[in-house]
Short mmCIF file of C-alpha atoms and ligand atoms in Angstrom, two decimals:
data_model
loop_
_atom_site.label_atom_id
_atom_site.label_comp_id
_atom_site.label_asym_id
_atom_site.label_seq_id
_atom_site.Cartn_x
_atom_site.Cartn_y
_atom_site.Cartn_z
CA MET A 1401 57.88 -148.22 -11.22
CA PRO A 1402 58.55 -148.49 -6.72
CA GLU A 1403 56.69 -145.73 -5.24
CA THR A 1404 58.22 -145.68 -1.74
CA ASN A 1405 62.26 -145.43 -0.08
CA ARG A 1406 63.52 -146.80 3.02
CA GLN A 1407 66.87 -144.48 3.82
CA ILE A 1408 69.02 -144.43 6.79
CA VAL A 1409 70.16 -140.78 7.32
CA LEU A 1410 73.15 -140.33 9.83
CA ASP A 1411 70.68 -137.66 12.44
CA ARG A 1412 72.72 -137.40 14.68
CA LEU A 1413 77.43 -137.25 14.16
CA PRO A 1414 78.48 -138.63 16.84
CA GLY A 1415 81.55 -136.47 17.51
CA ALA A 1416 84.08 -138.44 20.66
CA GLU A 1417 81.64 -140.97 21.25
CA LYS A 1418 81.54 -144.41 19.94
CA LEU A 1419 79.08 -145.36 17.04
CA GLN A 1420 75.41 -146.80 18.54
CA PRO A 1421 72.58 -147.40 16.46
CA GLY A 1422 71.03 -144.29 17.78
CA HIS A 1423 73.07 -142.33 15.82
CA PHE A 1424 70.98 -142.97 13.24
CA ARG A 1425 67.04 -142.82 11.97
CA LEU A 1426 65.38 -144.93 9.39
CA THR A 1427 62.03 -142.50 7.80
CA GLU A 1428 61.28 -143.57 4.16
CA THR A 1429 60.43 -140.69 0.88
CA PRO A 1430 58.51 -141.08 -2.21
CA ALA A 1431 61.16 -143.07 -4.87
CA PRO A 1432 63.35 -141.04 -6.88
CA LEU A 1433 62.84 -140.67 -10.77
CA PRO A 1434 65.44 -140.16 -13.24
CA GLY A 1435 66.27 -137.05 -15.51
CA GLU A 1436 68.37 -136.54 -18.25
CA GLY A 1437 71.85 -137.88 -18.40
CA GLU A 1438 70.94 -140.04 -14.74
CA VAL A 1439 70.31 -143.71 -13.41
CA LEU A 1440 67.21 -144.81 -10.61
CA VAL A 1441 69.60 -148.10 -9.34
CA ARG A 1442 68.03 -150.51 -7.10
CA THR A 1443 70.16 -151.34 -3.71
CA ARG A 1444 71.47 -155.01 -4.04
CA TYR A 1445 73.57 -155.17 -1.60
CA ILE A 1446 75.45 -152.36 1.30
CA SER A 1447 79.38 -152.15 1.64
CA LEU A 1448 80.47 -151.81 4.92
CA ASP A 1449 83.55 -150.72 5.56
CA ALA A 1450 85.23 -149.36 8.99
CA ALA A 1451 85.52 -145.43 6.50
CA ASN A 1452 82.34 -144.93 6.94
CA ARG A 1453 83.05 -144.45 11.02
CA ALA A 1454 86.50 -142.10 9.93
CA TRP A 1455 83.82 -140.35 6.71
CA MET A 1456 81.94 -138.87 10.02
CA GLN A 1457 85.64 -137.31 12.04
CA GLY A 1458 86.07 -134.61 8.57
CA ALA A 1459 87.30 -134.69 5.51
CA THR A 1460 89.28 -138.04 3.82
CA TYR A 1461 89.29 -138.70 0.28
CA ARG A 1462 85.65 -137.36 -0.06
CA SER A 1463 84.75 -134.82 1.76
CA ALA A 1464 83.01 -135.15 5.31
CA LEU A 1465 79.83 -136.42 6.47
CA GLN A 1466 77.61 -134.22 7.67
CA SER A 1467 74.75 -135.25 10.02
CA GLY A 1468 70.72 -135.17 8.78
CA GLN A 1469 71.99 -136.57 5.56
CA VAL A 1470 71.59 -140.32 4.14
CA MET A 1471 74.10 -142.02 5.05
CA ALA A 1472 76.79 -142.12 2.84
CA GLY A 1473 78.45 -145.10 1.19
CA GLY A 1474 78.72 -147.64 -1.73
CA ALA A 1475 77.07 -150.27 -2.94
CA LEU A 1476 75.75 -153.34 -5.45
CA ALA A 1477 72.97 -152.23 -7.21
CA GLU A 1478 71.08 -152.76 -10.35
CA VAL A 1479 69.30 -150.40 -12.70
CA VAL A 1480 65.71 -149.87 -12.57
CA ASP A 1481 65.06 -147.18 -15.23
CA SER A 1482 67.93 -145.66 -16.88
CA ARG A 1483 68.25 -142.01 -19.39
CA VAL A 1484 71.68 -142.51 -20.12
CA GLU A 1485 72.71 -144.66 -22.99
CA ALA A 1486 75.54 -147.16 -22.55
CA LEU A 1487 72.65 -148.73 -18.94
CA LYS A 1488 69.64 -150.23 -19.25
CA PRO A 1489 68.07 -151.55 -16.91
CA GLY A 1490 69.21 -155.23 -14.79
CA ASP A 1491 72.38 -154.31 -15.31
CA LEU A 1492 74.45 -154.30 -12.74
CA VAL A 1493 76.98 -151.81 -11.61
CA TRP A 1494 78.98 -150.96 -8.34
CA ALA A 1495 77.72 -147.18 -7.54
CA ASP A 1496 78.13 -144.48 -4.52
CA THR A 1497 73.71 -145.11 -3.17
CA GLY A 1498 74.78 -144.38 0.08
CA TRP A 1499 72.32 -146.63 3.37
CA GLN A 1500 68.49 -146.92 1.57
CA ASP A 1501 66.58 -148.76 -1.06
CA TYR A 1502 66.53 -146.55 -4.20
CA ALA A 1503 69.43 -144.14 -5.39
CA VAL A 1504 69.39 -141.71 -8.89
CA LEU A 1505 72.74 -140.40 -9.48
CA PRO A 1506 74.27 -139.32 -13.31
CA GLY A 1507 75.09 -142.15 -15.44
CA ARG A 1508 79.07 -141.35 -15.24
CA ARG A 1509 79.45 -141.90 -11.89
CA LEU A 1510 77.86 -145.62 -12.08
CA SER A 1511 80.44 -148.62 -12.84
CA LYS A 1512 79.02 -151.30 -14.60
CA LEU A 1513 80.52 -154.83 -13.50
CA ALA A 1514 80.01 -157.83 -15.71
CA PRO A 1515 78.11 -159.98 -13.99
CA MET A 1516 79.09 -163.10 -11.71
CA GLN A 1517 78.19 -166.34 -9.45
CA PRO A 1518 78.33 -165.21 -6.53
CA GLU A 1519 77.80 -162.02 -7.17
CA THR A 1520 78.62 -161.07 -3.74
CA HIS A 1521 82.50 -161.56 -5.01
CA LEU A 1522 81.85 -157.97 -6.70
CA LEU A 1523 81.55 -156.83 -3.43
CA SER A 1524 84.28 -158.61 -1.57
CA VAL A 1525 87.49 -159.99 -3.35
CA TYR A 1526 86.42 -158.22 -7.07
CA GLY A 1527 86.04 -155.14 -5.09
CA VAL A 1528 88.11 -152.32 -2.64
CA ALA A 1529 88.81 -154.83 -0.36
CA GLY A 1530 90.20 -156.83 -2.57
CA LEU A 1531 91.92 -155.08 -4.55
CA THR A 1532 93.37 -152.55 -1.67
CA ALA A 1533 94.78 -156.10 0.18
CA TYR A 1534 96.25 -157.05 -3.22
CA PHE A 1535 97.83 -153.31 -4.47
CA GLY A 1536 98.70 -152.77 -0.56
CA LEU A 1537 100.77 -155.58 0.00
CA LEU A 1538 101.96 -156.17 -3.19
CA GLU A 1539 102.78 -152.34 -4.72
CA CYS A 1540 103.84 -151.09 -1.25
CA GLY A 1541 104.43 -154.06 0.97
CA ARG A 1542 106.62 -155.33 -1.89
CA PRO A 1543 107.69 -158.77 0.43
CA LYS A 1544 109.74 -161.60 -0.62
CA ALA A 1545 109.53 -165.35 -0.35
CA GLY A 1546 110.76 -166.03 2.44
CA GLU A 1547 109.54 -163.08 4.45
CA THR A 1548 107.60 -162.16 7.82
CA VAL A 1549 104.64 -160.34 6.49
CA VAL A 1550 102.63 -159.36 9.99
CA VAL A 1551 98.53 -157.68 9.21
CA SER A 1552 96.34 -156.17 11.63
CA ALA A 1553 92.59 -156.72 11.32
CA ALA A 1554 93.66 -159.62 9.83
CA ALA A 1555 90.34 -161.13 10.09
CA GLY A 1556 88.61 -158.24 8.45
CA SER A 1557 88.22 -157.94 4.84
CA VAL A 1558 91.84 -156.48 3.55
CA GLY A 1559 93.11 -158.92 6.13
CA SER A 1560 91.86 -161.47 5.72
CA ILE A 1561 92.82 -160.94 1.75
CA VAL A 1562 96.62 -159.79 2.75
CA GLY A 1563 97.62 -162.56 4.89
CA GLN A 1564 96.35 -165.15 2.16
CA ILE A 1565 98.01 -163.17 -0.86
CA ALA A 1566 101.72 -163.19 1.08
CA ARG A 1567 101.12 -167.13 1.92
CA ILE A 1568 100.77 -167.08 -2.26
CA LYS A 1569 103.48 -165.60 -1.96
CA GLY A 1570 105.74 -167.40 -0.45
CA CYS A 1571 105.93 -165.61 2.57
CA LYS A 1572 105.18 -166.33 6.27
CA ALA A 1573 101.79 -164.99 6.82
CA ILE A 1574 101.42 -163.90 11.47
CA GLY A 1575 97.55 -162.10 11.59
CA ILE A 1576 96.77 -159.75 14.30
CA ALA A 1577 93.46 -160.04 15.28
CA GLY A 1578 90.80 -159.90 18.29
CA GLY A 1579 90.61 -163.14 20.55
CA ALA A 1580 92.21 -166.52 20.28
CA GLU A 1581 89.12 -167.85 18.28
CA LYS A 1582 89.89 -166.11 15.74
CA GLY A 1583 93.46 -165.89 16.01
CA ARG A 1584 93.00 -170.11 15.44
CA TRP A 1585 90.13 -169.71 11.73
CA LEU A 1586 92.83 -167.57 10.35
CA THR A 1587 95.21 -170.68 10.96
CA ASP A 1588 92.76 -173.31 11.00
CA GLU A 1589 90.66 -172.15 7.92
CA LEU A 1590 92.59 -169.08 5.98
CA GLY A 1591 96.23 -171.50 6.34
CA PHE A 1592 97.88 -167.97 8.11
CA ASP A 1593 101.07 -169.59 10.12
CA ALA A 1594 101.09 -167.75 12.85
CA ALA A 1595 98.13 -165.45 15.11
CA LEU A 1596 98.73 -162.94 18.12
CA ASP A 1597 95.64 -161.45 19.99
CA TYR A 1598 96.58 -158.03 20.29
CA LYS A 1599 94.41 -157.45 23.32
CA ASP A 1600 96.79 -160.29 25.02
CA PRO A 1601 99.02 -158.65 27.69
CA GLU A 1602 101.36 -160.57 26.53
CA PHE A 1603 100.91 -160.02 22.76
CA LYS A 1604 103.76 -156.73 22.27
CA ARG A 1605 106.27 -159.96 24.00
CA GLN A 1606 104.65 -162.85 20.92
CA LEU A 1607 106.06 -159.58 18.99
CA ARG A 1608 108.77 -159.77 19.40
CA GLY A 1609 109.06 -163.80 20.13
CA LEU A 1610 108.09 -163.90 15.70
CA GLY A 1611 112.05 -163.49 14.77
CA GLY A 1612 111.49 -159.89 13.25
CA ILE A 1613 108.20 -157.91 10.35
CA ASP A 1614 109.72 -157.85 7.29
CA VAL A 1615 106.80 -156.33 5.97
CA TYR A 1616 103.62 -154.69 7.91
CA PHE A 1617 100.35 -153.87 7.13
CA ASP A 1618 98.76 -151.74 9.03
CA ASN A 1619 95.04 -151.96 8.87
CA VAL A 1620 95.02 -150.89 12.62
CA GLY A 1621 97.21 -147.30 13.33
CA GLY A 1622 98.36 -146.16 17.30
CA ASP A 1623 99.37 -149.05 19.69
CA VAL A 1624 99.26 -152.38 17.12
CA PHE A 1625 101.39 -150.03 14.72
CA GLU A 1626 103.50 -148.99 17.01
CA ALA A 1627 104.40 -152.39 19.07
CA CYS A 1628 105.05 -153.64 15.21
CA LEU A 1629 107.43 -150.77 14.42
CA PHE A 1630 109.05 -151.47 17.45
CA ALA A 1631 109.58 -155.30 15.93
CA MET A 1632 109.99 -154.68 12.43
CA ASN A 1633 113.69 -155.93 10.86
CA LEU A 1634 116.45 -153.83 8.87
CA HIS A 1635 114.87 -151.73 5.88
CA GLY A 1636 111.39 -153.54 6.45
CA ARG A 1637 108.03 -151.48 4.82
CA VAL A 1638 104.92 -150.87 6.14
CA ALA A 1639 102.04 -150.17 3.99
CA CYS A 1640 100.13 -147.19 5.21
CA CYS A 1641 96.35 -148.97 4.83
CA GLY A 1642 94.15 -146.69 7.07
CA ALA A 1643 94.46 -146.45 10.85
CA LEU A 1644 90.87 -147.81 12.30
CA SER A 1645 91.56 -148.05 15.97
CA GLN A 1646 91.33 -144.90 15.72
CA TYR A 1647 88.04 -143.90 14.07
CA ASP A 1648 85.50 -144.86 16.82
CA GLY A 1649 85.76 -142.46 19.52
CA ALA A 1650 87.73 -140.40 21.24
CA PRO A 1651 91.44 -139.07 19.82
CA PRO A 1652 94.39 -141.42 21.65
CA PRO A 1653 96.49 -139.45 23.69
CA HIS A 1654 99.66 -139.48 22.48
CA GLY A 1655 101.27 -140.21 18.95
CA PRO A 1656 103.35 -143.68 18.05
CA ARG A 1657 106.52 -144.05 19.72
CA GLY A 1658 108.64 -144.50 17.60
CA VAL A 1659 108.70 -141.94 15.62
CA PRO A 1660 110.83 -141.03 13.85
CA GLY A 1661 113.39 -142.66 15.50
CA LEU A 1662 112.91 -146.39 14.85
CA ILE A 1663 112.30 -145.59 10.93
CA VAL A 1664 115.66 -143.75 10.32
CA THR A 1665 117.49 -146.59 12.12
CA LYS A 1666 115.89 -149.60 11.38
CA ARG A 1667 115.85 -147.42 7.33
CA LEU A 1668 112.57 -148.39 6.96
CA THR A 1669 109.65 -147.75 4.87
CA LEU A 1670 106.21 -146.03 5.09
CA THR A 1671 103.91 -146.15 2.47
CA GLY A 1672 100.86 -144.89 2.56
CA PHE A 1673 98.13 -145.08 -0.71
CA VAL A 1674 94.59 -145.29 -1.39
CA VAL A 1675 93.00 -147.81 -3.91
CA MET A 1676 91.69 -145.78 -6.75
CA ASP A 1677 96.11 -145.03 -6.73
CA PHE A 1678 96.05 -147.91 -8.57
CA ASP A 1679 93.27 -147.63 -10.79
CA ASP A 1680 95.49 -148.47 -14.18
CA GLN A 1681 96.29 -151.72 -12.98
CA ARG A 1682 93.32 -153.45 -11.04
CA GLU A 1683 92.11 -155.32 -14.52
CA LYS A 1684 95.14 -157.12 -14.03
CA ALA A 1685 95.23 -157.22 -10.38
CA LEU A 1686 91.16 -159.11 -10.52
CA ALA A 1687 92.71 -161.49 -13.43
CA GLU A 1688 94.92 -163.02 -10.50
CA LEU A 1689 93.24 -162.40 -8.20
CA LYS A 1690 90.73 -164.66 -10.18
CA GLY A 1691 93.08 -166.90 -10.59
CA TRP A 1692 93.41 -168.54 -7.02
CA VAL A 1693 90.09 -167.65 -6.11
CA ASP A 1694 89.45 -170.85 -8.89
CA SER A 1695 91.84 -172.78 -7.93
CA GLY A 1696 91.20 -173.11 -3.76
CA GLN A 1697 94.41 -170.82 -3.14
CA LEU A 1698 92.35 -167.67 -1.95
CA LYS A 1699 89.55 -168.28 0.33
CA VAL A 1700 86.54 -166.21 0.17
CA SER A 1701 85.39 -164.48 3.54
CA GLU A 1702 82.00 -163.12 3.58
CA ASP A 1703 79.86 -161.37 6.55
CA ILE A 1704 75.80 -160.94 5.40
CA VAL A 1705 74.16 -159.29 7.29
CA GLU A 1706 69.63 -158.83 6.08
CA GLY A 1707 67.99 -156.01 5.95
CA LEU A 1708 68.30 -152.37 5.43
CA GLU A 1709 67.03 -151.50 8.55
CA ASN A 1710 70.02 -153.56 10.77
CA THR A 1711 72.29 -151.30 9.21
CA PRO A 1712 73.68 -149.23 11.93
CA ALA A 1713 74.11 -152.67 13.80
CA ALA A 1714 76.19 -153.79 11.47
CA LEU A 1715 77.65 -151.49 11.68
CA VAL A 1716 78.50 -151.00 15.27
CA GLY A 1717 79.11 -153.85 15.58
CA LEU A 1718 81.77 -154.31 12.63
CA LEU A 1719 83.97 -151.69 14.61
CA ALA A 1720 83.26 -153.66 17.47
CA GLY A 1721 85.18 -157.28 16.20
CA GLU A 1722 82.16 -159.25 15.22
CA ASN A 1723 82.26 -159.47 11.24
CA ARG A 1724 85.07 -162.54 9.84
CA GLY A 1725 85.30 -161.43 6.16
CA LYS A 1726 83.86 -158.84 4.14
CA ARG A 1727 80.75 -157.71 5.71
CA MET A 1728 77.86 -156.24 3.72
CA VAL A 1729 73.97 -155.86 4.06
CA LYS A 1730 71.78 -157.58 1.93
CA VAL A 1731 68.70 -154.77 1.31
CA ARG A 1732 66.91 -157.34 -1.10
N1 NAP B 1015 93.79 -147.83 1.64
C1 NAP B 1015 92.97 -147.65 1.92
O1 NAP B 1015 92.74 -147.65 -0.10
C2 NAP B 1015 91.86 -148.68 1.90
C3 NAP B 1015 90.48 -149.10 1.45
C4 NAP B 1015 89.47 -150.54 2.44
C5 NAP B 1015 89.87 -149.54 3.42
N2 NAP B 1015 91.76 -149.67 4.02
C6 NAP B 1015 91.58 -149.53 5.21
O2 NAP B 1015 91.68 -151.04 6.29
C7 NAP B 1015 90.97 -151.22 7.10
C8 NAP B 1015 89.97 -152.54 7.08
O3 NAP B 1015 88.34 -151.88 6.90
P1 NAP B 1015 87.75 -152.53 6.91
O4 NAP B 1015 86.34 -151.82 6.68
O5 NAP B 1015 87.87 -153.67 5.80
O6 NAP B 1015 87.43 -153.47 8.16
P2 NAP B 1015 87.40 -155.05 8.35
O7 NAP B 1015 89.30 -155.41 8.08
O8 NAP B 1015 86.75 -155.56 7.63
O9 NAP B 1015 86.73 -155.17 10.09
C9 NAP B 1015 87.64 -154.50 11.23
C10 NAP B 1015 88.66 -155.02 12.32
O10 NAP B 1015 89.03 -154.74 12.79
C11 NAP B 1015 89.34 -155.61 13.80
N3 NAP B 1015 89.19 -153.67 14.70
C12 NAP B 1015 88.27 -153.02 15.35
N4 NAP B 1015 89.12 -152.24 16.37
C13 NAP B 1015 89.90 -152.14 16.66
C14 NAP B 1015 91.25 -151.71 16.73
N5 NAP B 1015 91.04 -150.40 18.23
N6 NAP B 1015 92.36 -152.55 17.27
C15 NAP B 1015 92.28 -153.34 15.75
N7 NAP B 1015 91.76 -153.79 15.72
C16 NAP B 1015 90.41 -153.85 15.74
C17 NAP B 1015 87.44 -155.51 14.14
O11 NAP B 1015 88.62 -156.92 14.13
P3 NAP B 1015 89.52 -157.29 15.78
O12 NAP B 1015 88.35 -158.29 16.73
O13 NAP B 1015 90.48 -157.99 15.60
O14 NAP B 1015 89.09 -156.07 16.65
C18 NAP B 1015 87.24 -156.02 13.34
O15 NAP B 1015 86.03 -156.53 12.47
C19 NAP B 1015 90.77 -150.20 7.33
O16 NAP B 1015 91.56 -149.21 8.33
C20 NAP B 1015 90.42 -149.24 6.38
O17 NAP B 1015 90.58 -147.60 6.52
C21 NAP B 1015 92.17 -148.62 3.49
#
């Protein structure tokens, strides 16, 4: 049995400041022991998500984080000791472990996962990122072959999969990402038809040059959302997945212009969703994603940072655009 547990604590909430590694601290405590109905798990890979920062702003689909608590986060973990019938040492689970080596959780809050190689795919394409891309695009965006699909944060974990699924469905896939290098990666490595750099002063003109957007998969909100709204075609659909541009730092001075006017005149449909809304279709989605990965139509991009102690810097880096594909931290 383990004796000590390293934990990363959210020492101070960032408020309207940009998140820094200094908002966290590393501590060591005795490793916890499971009680009746509980399971001790060892964290293997921590999933890093833009939403980790949003949880510091207030309640979302989970309650707001408080300073002094172990930083929250989901992880791929291994059962070490179990006081429930359904789980045995060595089993792999998806668990809300937080940023620490070990966690004790009620057995009912753990999802047992079938082992696979590489096991990191359980956090990327077969985890929240892949399922969010799949359901957000296909159920909310409802693309038809030949249509133009635009996705923001396109080189990130969700976006990189959205554009590839759009291509698989016969659509033209345009990615919006920061910098020419990421754009080249999207077109040359992942097969996007084109990429636009939202930091380029010519961005809005280039966006208008696309000839109209049928489906916009919005990961970022803010100015990029507004620019896409103005470029939508009649009866276009917007899949509202997240508002990453608003998570880190002070809120923007104004909301997006064109709302509700453009929604009316262009007869747009905006659909907000949370991936859990589609839990009943999960198995079907995973089977389809697996088929695309196995046939080579869908490339999986993972960005793995080593060491629990590097988790705060890795999240700060994700918010600054360091990652390509799904960022996660290998704990052990
Ligand atoms: N609805 C759901 O169920 C659900 C589930 C999972 C995730 N999400 C949402 O999906 C989105 C993607 O999250 P993720 O965790 O997968 O992160 P990610 O896309 O892997 O990484 C974030 C990327 O966003 C870009 N970015 C950062 N600041 C930006 C800004 N101000 N404007 C435009 N782009 C910016 C950065 O790349 P650049 O270099 O391109 O700036 C960065 O690499 C988030 O909005 C998240 O909340 C929603």
